[in-house]
Short mmCIF file of C-alpha atoms in Angstrom, two decimals:
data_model
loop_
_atom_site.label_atom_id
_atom_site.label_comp_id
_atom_site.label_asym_id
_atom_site.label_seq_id
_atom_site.Cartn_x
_atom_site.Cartn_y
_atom_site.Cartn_z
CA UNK V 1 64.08 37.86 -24.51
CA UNK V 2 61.47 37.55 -21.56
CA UNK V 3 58.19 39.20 -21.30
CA UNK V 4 57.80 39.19 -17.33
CA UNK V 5 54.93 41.91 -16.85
CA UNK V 6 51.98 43.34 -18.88
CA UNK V 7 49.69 46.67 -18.20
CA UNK V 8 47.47 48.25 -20.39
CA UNK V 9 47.14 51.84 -20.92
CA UNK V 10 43.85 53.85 -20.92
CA UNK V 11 43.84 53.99 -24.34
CA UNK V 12 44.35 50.38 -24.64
CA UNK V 13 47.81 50.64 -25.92
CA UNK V 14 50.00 47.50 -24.08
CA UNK V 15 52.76 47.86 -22.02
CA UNK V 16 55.12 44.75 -21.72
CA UNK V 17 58.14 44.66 -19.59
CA UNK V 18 61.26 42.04 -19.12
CA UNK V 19 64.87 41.71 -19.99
CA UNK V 20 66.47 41.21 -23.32
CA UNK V 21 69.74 39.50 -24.61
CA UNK V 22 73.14 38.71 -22.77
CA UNK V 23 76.04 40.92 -22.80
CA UNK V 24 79.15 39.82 -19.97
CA UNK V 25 76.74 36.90 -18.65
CA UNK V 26 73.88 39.89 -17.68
CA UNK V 27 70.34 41.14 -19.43
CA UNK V 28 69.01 44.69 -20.13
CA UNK V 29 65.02 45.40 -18.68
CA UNK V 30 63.54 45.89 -21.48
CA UNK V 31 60.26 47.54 -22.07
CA UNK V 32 58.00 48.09 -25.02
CA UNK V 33 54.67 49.05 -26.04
CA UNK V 34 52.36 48.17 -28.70
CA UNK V 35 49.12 49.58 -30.14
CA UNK V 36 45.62 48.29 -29.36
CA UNK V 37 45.99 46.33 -33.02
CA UNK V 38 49.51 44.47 -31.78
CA UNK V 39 52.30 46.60 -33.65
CA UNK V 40 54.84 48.13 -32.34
CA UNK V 41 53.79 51.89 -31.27
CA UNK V 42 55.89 54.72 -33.25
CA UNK V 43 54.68 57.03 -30.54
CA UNK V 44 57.11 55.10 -28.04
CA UNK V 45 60.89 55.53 -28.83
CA UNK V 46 59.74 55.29 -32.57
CA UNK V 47 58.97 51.85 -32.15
CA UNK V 48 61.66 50.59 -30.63
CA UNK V 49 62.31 49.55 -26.61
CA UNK V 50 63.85 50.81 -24.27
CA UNK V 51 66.79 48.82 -22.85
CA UNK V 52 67.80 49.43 -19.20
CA UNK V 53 71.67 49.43 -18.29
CA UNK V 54 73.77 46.23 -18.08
CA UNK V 55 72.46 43.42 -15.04
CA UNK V 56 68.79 44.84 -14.99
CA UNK V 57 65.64 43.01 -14.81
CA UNK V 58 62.55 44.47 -15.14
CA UNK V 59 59.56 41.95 -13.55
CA UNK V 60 56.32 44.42 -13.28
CA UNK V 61 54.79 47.48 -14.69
CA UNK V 62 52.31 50.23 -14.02
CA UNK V 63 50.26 52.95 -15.40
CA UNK V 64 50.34 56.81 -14.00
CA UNK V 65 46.93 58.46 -14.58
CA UNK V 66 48.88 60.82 -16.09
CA UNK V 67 50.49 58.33 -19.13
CA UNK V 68 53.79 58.08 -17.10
CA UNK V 69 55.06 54.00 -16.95
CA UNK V 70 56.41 52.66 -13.79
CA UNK V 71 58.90 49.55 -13.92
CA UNK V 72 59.50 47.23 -11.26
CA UNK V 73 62.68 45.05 -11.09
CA UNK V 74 66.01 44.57 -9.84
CA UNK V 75 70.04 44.72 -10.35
CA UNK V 76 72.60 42.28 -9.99
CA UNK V 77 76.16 41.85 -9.32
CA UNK V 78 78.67 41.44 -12.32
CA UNK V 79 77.47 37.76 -12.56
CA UNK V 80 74.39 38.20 -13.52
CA UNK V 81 73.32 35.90 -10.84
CA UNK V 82 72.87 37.44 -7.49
CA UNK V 83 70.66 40.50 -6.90
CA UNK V 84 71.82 43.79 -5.63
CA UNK V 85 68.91 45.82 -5.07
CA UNK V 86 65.21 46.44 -5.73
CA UNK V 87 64.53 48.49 -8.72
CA UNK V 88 62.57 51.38 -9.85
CA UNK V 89 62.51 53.02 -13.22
CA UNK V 90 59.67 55.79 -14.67
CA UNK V 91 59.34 56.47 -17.85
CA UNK V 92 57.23 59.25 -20.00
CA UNK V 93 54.57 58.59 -22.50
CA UNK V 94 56.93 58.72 -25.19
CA UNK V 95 59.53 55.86 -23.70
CA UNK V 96 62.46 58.22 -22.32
CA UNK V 97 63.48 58.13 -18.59
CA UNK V 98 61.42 60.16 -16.39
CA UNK V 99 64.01 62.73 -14.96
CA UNK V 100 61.18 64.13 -12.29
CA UNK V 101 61.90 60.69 -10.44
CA UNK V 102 65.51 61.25 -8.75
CA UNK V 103 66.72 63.48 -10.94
CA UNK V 104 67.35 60.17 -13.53
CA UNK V 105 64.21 57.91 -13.54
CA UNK V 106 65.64 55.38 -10.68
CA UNK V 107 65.18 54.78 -7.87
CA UNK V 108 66.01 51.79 -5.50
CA UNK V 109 65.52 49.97 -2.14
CA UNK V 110 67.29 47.10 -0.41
CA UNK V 111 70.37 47.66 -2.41
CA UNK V 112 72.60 45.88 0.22
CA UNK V 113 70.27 43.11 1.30
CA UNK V 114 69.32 41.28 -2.38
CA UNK V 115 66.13 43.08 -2.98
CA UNK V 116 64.18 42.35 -5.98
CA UNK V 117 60.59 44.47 -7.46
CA UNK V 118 58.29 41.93 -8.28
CA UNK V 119 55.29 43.95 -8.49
CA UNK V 120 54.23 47.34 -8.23
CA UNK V 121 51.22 49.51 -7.61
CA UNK V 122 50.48 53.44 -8.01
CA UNK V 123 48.78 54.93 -5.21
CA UNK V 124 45.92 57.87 -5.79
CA UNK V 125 48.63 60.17 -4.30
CA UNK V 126 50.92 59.49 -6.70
CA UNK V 127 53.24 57.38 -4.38
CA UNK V 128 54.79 53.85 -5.63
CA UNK V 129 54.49 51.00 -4.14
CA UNK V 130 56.31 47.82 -4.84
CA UNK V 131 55.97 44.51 -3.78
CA UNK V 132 59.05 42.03 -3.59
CA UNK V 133 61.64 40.40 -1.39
CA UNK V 134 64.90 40.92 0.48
CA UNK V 135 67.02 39.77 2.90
CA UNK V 136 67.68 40.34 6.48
CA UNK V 137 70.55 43.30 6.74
CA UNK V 138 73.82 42.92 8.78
CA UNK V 139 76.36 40.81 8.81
CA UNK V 140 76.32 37.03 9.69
CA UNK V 141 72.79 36.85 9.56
CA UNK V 142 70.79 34.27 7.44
CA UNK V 143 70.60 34.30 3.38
CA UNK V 144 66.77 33.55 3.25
CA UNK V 145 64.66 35.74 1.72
CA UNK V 146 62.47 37.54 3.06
CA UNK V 147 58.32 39.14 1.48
CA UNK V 148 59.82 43.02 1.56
CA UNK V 149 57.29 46.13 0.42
CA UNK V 150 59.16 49.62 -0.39
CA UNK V 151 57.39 52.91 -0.94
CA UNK V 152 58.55 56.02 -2.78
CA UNK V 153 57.30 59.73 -3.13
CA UNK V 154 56.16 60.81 -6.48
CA UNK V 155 59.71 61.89 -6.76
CA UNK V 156 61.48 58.83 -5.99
CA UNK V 157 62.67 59.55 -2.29
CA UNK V 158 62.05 56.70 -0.01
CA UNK V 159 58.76 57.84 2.00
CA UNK V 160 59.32 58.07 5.56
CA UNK V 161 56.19 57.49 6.54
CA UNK V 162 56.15 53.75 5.59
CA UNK V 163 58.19 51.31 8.01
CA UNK V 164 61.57 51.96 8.48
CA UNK V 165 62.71 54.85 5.96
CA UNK V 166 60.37 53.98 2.93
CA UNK V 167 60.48 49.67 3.54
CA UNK V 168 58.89 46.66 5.45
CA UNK V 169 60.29 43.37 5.79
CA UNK V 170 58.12 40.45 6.47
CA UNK V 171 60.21 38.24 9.27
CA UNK V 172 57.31 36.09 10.29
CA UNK V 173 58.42 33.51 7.29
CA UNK V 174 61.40 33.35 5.00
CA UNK V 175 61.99 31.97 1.44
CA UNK V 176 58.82 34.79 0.59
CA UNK V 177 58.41 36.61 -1.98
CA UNK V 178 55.16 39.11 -2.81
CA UNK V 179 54.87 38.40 -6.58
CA UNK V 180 51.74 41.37 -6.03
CA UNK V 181 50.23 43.85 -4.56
CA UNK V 182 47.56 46.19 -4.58
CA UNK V 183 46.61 49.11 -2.69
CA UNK V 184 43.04 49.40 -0.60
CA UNK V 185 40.89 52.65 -1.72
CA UNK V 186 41.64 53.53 2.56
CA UNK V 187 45.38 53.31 1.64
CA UNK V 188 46.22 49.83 3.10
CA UNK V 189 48.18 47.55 1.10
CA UNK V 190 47.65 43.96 0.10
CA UNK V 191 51.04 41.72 -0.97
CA UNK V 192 50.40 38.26 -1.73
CA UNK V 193 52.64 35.75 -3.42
CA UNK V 194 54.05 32.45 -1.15
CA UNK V 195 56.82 30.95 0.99
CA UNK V 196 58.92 27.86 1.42
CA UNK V 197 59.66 27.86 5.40
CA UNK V 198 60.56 24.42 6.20
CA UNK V 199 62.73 24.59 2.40
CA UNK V 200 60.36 22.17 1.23
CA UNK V 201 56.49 22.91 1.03
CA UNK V 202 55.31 25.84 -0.80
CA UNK V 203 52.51 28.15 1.31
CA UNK V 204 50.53 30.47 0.18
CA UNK V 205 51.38 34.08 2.46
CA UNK V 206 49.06 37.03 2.08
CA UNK V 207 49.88 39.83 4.45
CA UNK V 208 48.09 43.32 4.89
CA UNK V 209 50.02 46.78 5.72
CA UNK V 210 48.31 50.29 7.00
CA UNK V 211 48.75 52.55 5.05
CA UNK V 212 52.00 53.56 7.18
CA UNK V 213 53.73 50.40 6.83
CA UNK V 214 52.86 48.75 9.74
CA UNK V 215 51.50 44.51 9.83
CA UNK V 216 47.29 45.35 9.96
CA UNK V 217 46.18 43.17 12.66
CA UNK V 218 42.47 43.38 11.77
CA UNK V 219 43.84 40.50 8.26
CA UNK V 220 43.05 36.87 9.17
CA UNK V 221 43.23 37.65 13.01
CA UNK V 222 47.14 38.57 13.06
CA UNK V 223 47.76 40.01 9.98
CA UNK V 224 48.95 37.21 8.02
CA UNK V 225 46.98 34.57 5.71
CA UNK V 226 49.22 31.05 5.61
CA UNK V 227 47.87 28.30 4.05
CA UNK V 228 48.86 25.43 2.11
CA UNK V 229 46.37 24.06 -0.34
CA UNK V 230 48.37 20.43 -1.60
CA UNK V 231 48.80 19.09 1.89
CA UNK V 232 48.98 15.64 2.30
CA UNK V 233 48.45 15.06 -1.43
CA UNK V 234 48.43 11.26 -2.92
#
């Protein structure tokens, strides 16, 4: 069992999320909450987690002002080892699957390009962000990573009005990843985590969206922060 993401409610009940076990070579996300004093809370699924389906990963986790928990992650193939898709999952208050999001509680993006949730943000309209990576789609094209951002409604349909049908792919750099992200009080969106372009130094990449999606300029004079801080180390 891995604990890969922590939020805390507004009652300061925690929220921990992750994956759980083995079953055919493949975890279960798991997530589980405890009360302010460190037990397990009886309120939540009596107690117990919940436990996603087969070849889930759960990596980040968020609070609706309304008590609802939002789950970041991803799925993979029958492996276990090579990701199929960005994940999504809502839950209620009391731990069961949120059926106002898609009819089931899931949702997903990049399913055919190796996407993967890494972190995940609420905005103040009640739309989802989450931070991650993917790959280029198409045929014949590199297998590189790529930083990747996906939006959703408050009902789980890919929004429309962010990039291209709900998701952004960062090309400038590959081997990227945003391990987080956090939305601007004007609606722009912050994802930072790193990148590996030459497949041997590790950067630091911070990028900044509009709020439709689009690369904001106006960050670090092109939209992109690139740095790396252990350069020419002894």
């Amino acid at each position: 069992t891995r604990i890969l993401g922590a939020a805390t409610q507004a009652d300061g009940k925690l929220v921990v999320v992750g994956d759980a076990g083995m079953e055919a070579g493949q975890t279960r996300l798991l997530v589980a909450r405890y009360t302010a004093t460190g037990r397990p809370d009886r309120t939540f699924r009596g107690g117990n987690p919940y436990l996603g389906d087969v070849g889930t990963t759960a990596r980040a986790v968020a609070i609706q002002p309304d008590g609802k928990i939002v789950v970041a992650g991803k799925t993979t193939d029958p492996s276990g080892t090579t990701s199929r898709g960005m994940l999504v999952l809502r839950l209620t208050r009391g731990g069961a699957p949120d059926s106002s999001l898609s009819g089931d509680g899931l949702a997903a993006a990049f399913a055919d390009q190796a996407g993967e949730g890494l972190s995940v943000a609420i905005q103040g309209n009640g739309r989802i962000v989450v931070g991650g990576s993917a790959r280029l789609p198409g045929p014949g094209v590199d297998a590189y990573s790529r930083m990747a951002a996906a939006r959703f409604t408050a009902n789980g349909n890919p929004d429309g009005g962010f990039g291209q049908g709900g998701t952004v792919l960062i090309t400038v750099v590959r081997i990227a990843a945003a391990n987080a992200v956090a939305v601007q009080p004007n609606g722009r969106i912050v994802l930072a985590g790193s990148h590996r372009d030459n497949l041997q130094s590790t950067e630091v990449l911070v990028t900044r969206l509009t709020a439709n999606g689009a690369v904001d300029g106006s960050f670090a004079g092109d939209g992109y922060f690139i740095q790396q801080f252990a350069e020419n180390a002894a």
